[in-house]
């Protein structure tokens, strides 16, 4: 069964850190570019950070550059999002997703990604 499962979310104080994990099952993650996205209440889903199959290309939103790092461990069929210096505006449900296999990896936009996990809540608050 094709599945992506996110974990690692939670409540953290401003300035804190979290590491999100996205574990793939039912398929090999090696062959897919994958991204992290988030959606806050009342807002559209937005791209946070995406990574190509070979790690040679990554994209990150300006709002998270220097704070968030995406990485992948193909041996574990897992992609991570290390989030440091968290801010209240980072509060959202975070999703991972694989790139539509019919598309080239050119950008980190939700519309280019076709298979999604169920999401994990991240809340940054004092």
Coordinates of C-alpha atoms in Angstrom, one line a residue:
X1 CA 0.0 0.0 0.0
X2 CA 1.4 3.3 -1.1
X3 CA 1.7 5.5 2.0
X4 CA 3.5 8.5 3.4
X5 CA 3.4 9.0 7.2
X6 CA 4.6 12.2 8.9
X7 CA 5.6 12.4 12.5
X8 CA 7.6 14.6 14.9
X9 CA 5.2 17.5 15.2
X10 CA 4.2 19.0 18.5
X11 CA 4.1 22.1 20.7
X12 CA 7.4 24.0 21.0
X13 CA 8.3 27.4 22.3
X14 CA 9.6 30.1 20.0
X15 CA 13.2 29.6 19.3
X16 CA 12.9 25.9 19.7
X17 CA 13.6 23.0 17.3
X18 CA 11.7 20.1 15.9
X19 CA 12.6 17.4 13.4
X20 CA 9.8 16.0 11.2
X21 CA 10.0 12.6 9.6
X22 CA 8.2 11.3 6.5
X23 CA 8.4 7.6 6.1
X24 CA 7.3 6.0 2.8
X25 CA 5.9 2.5 2.6
X26 CA 4.7 0.5 -0.4
X27 CA 7.2 2.2 -2.8
X28 CA 10.8 3.2 -3.0
X29 CA 11.4 6.8 -2.1
X30 CA 14.7 7.0 -4.1
X31 CA 12.9 7.6 -7.3
X32 CA 10.9 10.6 -6.3
X33 CA 11.6 14.2 -5.5
X34 CA 9.8 15.0 -2.3
X35 CA 8.7 18.1 -0.4
X36 CA 7.4 19.4 2.8
X37 CA 4.5 21.7 2.7
X38 CA 2.4 23.4 5.4
X39 CA -1.1 24.8 5.8
X40 CA -2.1 27.2 8.5
X41 CA -5.8 27.9 9.4
X42 CA -7.4 30.1 6.8
X43 CA -4.4 30.0 4.5
X44 CA -3.5 28.2 1.4
X45 CA -1.0 25.3 1.5
X46 CA 2.5 26.4 0.7
X47 CA 5.8 24.9 -0.1
X48 CA 8.3 24.8 2.7
X49 CA 11.2 22.8 1.3
X50 CA 11.7 20.3 -1.4
X51 CA 14.5 18.0 -2.4
X52 CA 15.4 16.2 -5.6
X53 CA 16.1 12.4 -5.9
X54 CA 19.8 12.9 -5.9
X55 CA 20.1 15.6 -3.2
X56 CA 21.7 17.8 -5.8
X57 CA 18.8 20.3 -5.8
X58 CA 16.8 21.7 -3.0
X59 CA 14.3 24.6 -2.8
X60 CA 13.2 26.4 0.3
X61 CA 10.8 29.1 1.0
X62 CA 12.4 32.5 1.8
X63 CA 10.6 32.4 5.1
X64 CA 12.5 29.3 6.3
X65 CA 15.9 29.7 4.6
X66 CA 18.7 29.4 7.2
X67 CA 16.3 27.8 9.7
X68 CA 14.9 24.7 8.1
X69 CA 16.9 21.9 6.4
X70 CA 15.5 19.1 4.3
X71 CA 17.3 15.8 4.0
X72 CA 16.7 12.3 2.9
X73 CA 17.9 8.9 3.9
X74 CA 17.0 6.6 1.1
X75 CA 18.2 3.5 3.0
X76 CA 15.5 4.3 5.5
X77 CA 12.9 5.4 2.9
X78 CA 12.6 8.6 5.0
X79 CA 12.8 12.3 4.4
X80 CA 13.4 14.7 7.3
X81 CA 12.7 18.4 7.9
X82 CA 14.9 19.9 10.6
X83 CA 13.3 23.0 11.9
X84 CA 15.3 25.4 14.1
X85 CA 14.7 28.9 15.5
X86 CA 11.0 28.2 15.2
X87 CA 8.6 31.2 15.1
X88 CA 4.9 31.5 15.9
X89 CA 4.2 32.0 12.2
X90 CA 5.6 28.5 11.6
X91 CA 2.5 27.1 13.2
X92 CA 0.7 24.9 10.7
X93 CA -0.1 21.3 9.7
X94 CA 3.0 20.0 7.9
X95 CA 2.6 17.5 5.0
X96 CA 5.1 15.6 2.9
X97 CA 4.4 14.7 -0.7
X98 CA 6.0 13.2 -3.7
X99 CA 6.4 14.9 -7.0
X100 CA 4.0 14.0 -9.7
X101 CA 6.0 11.5 -11.8
X102 CA 4.9 13.2 -15.0
X103 CA 6.6 16.4 -14.0
X104 CA 10.2 17.6 -13.8
X105 CA 11.4 18.9 -10.5
X106 CA 11.5 22.7 -11.0
X107 CA 9.8 24.2 -8.0
X108 CA 8.4 23.5 -4.6
X109 CA 4.7 24.2 -5.3
X110 CA 1.8 22.0 -3.9
X111 CA 0.2 21.7 -7.4
X112 CA 3.2 19.7 -8.7
X113 CA 3.0 17.1 -6.0
X114 CA 0.5 14.3 -6.2
X115 CA 0.8 11.9 -3.3
X116 CA 0.3 13.2 0.2
X117 CA 0.6 12.1 3.8
X118 CA -1.9 12.9 6.5
X119 CA 0.0 15.7 8.1
X120 CA 1.5 16.5 11.5
X121 CA 0.6 19.5 13.6
X122 CA 3.4 22.0 14.6
X123 CA 2.5 24.6 17.1
X124 CA 4.9 27.3 18.1
X125 CA 3.8 29.1 21.2
X126 CA 4.9 30.3 24.6

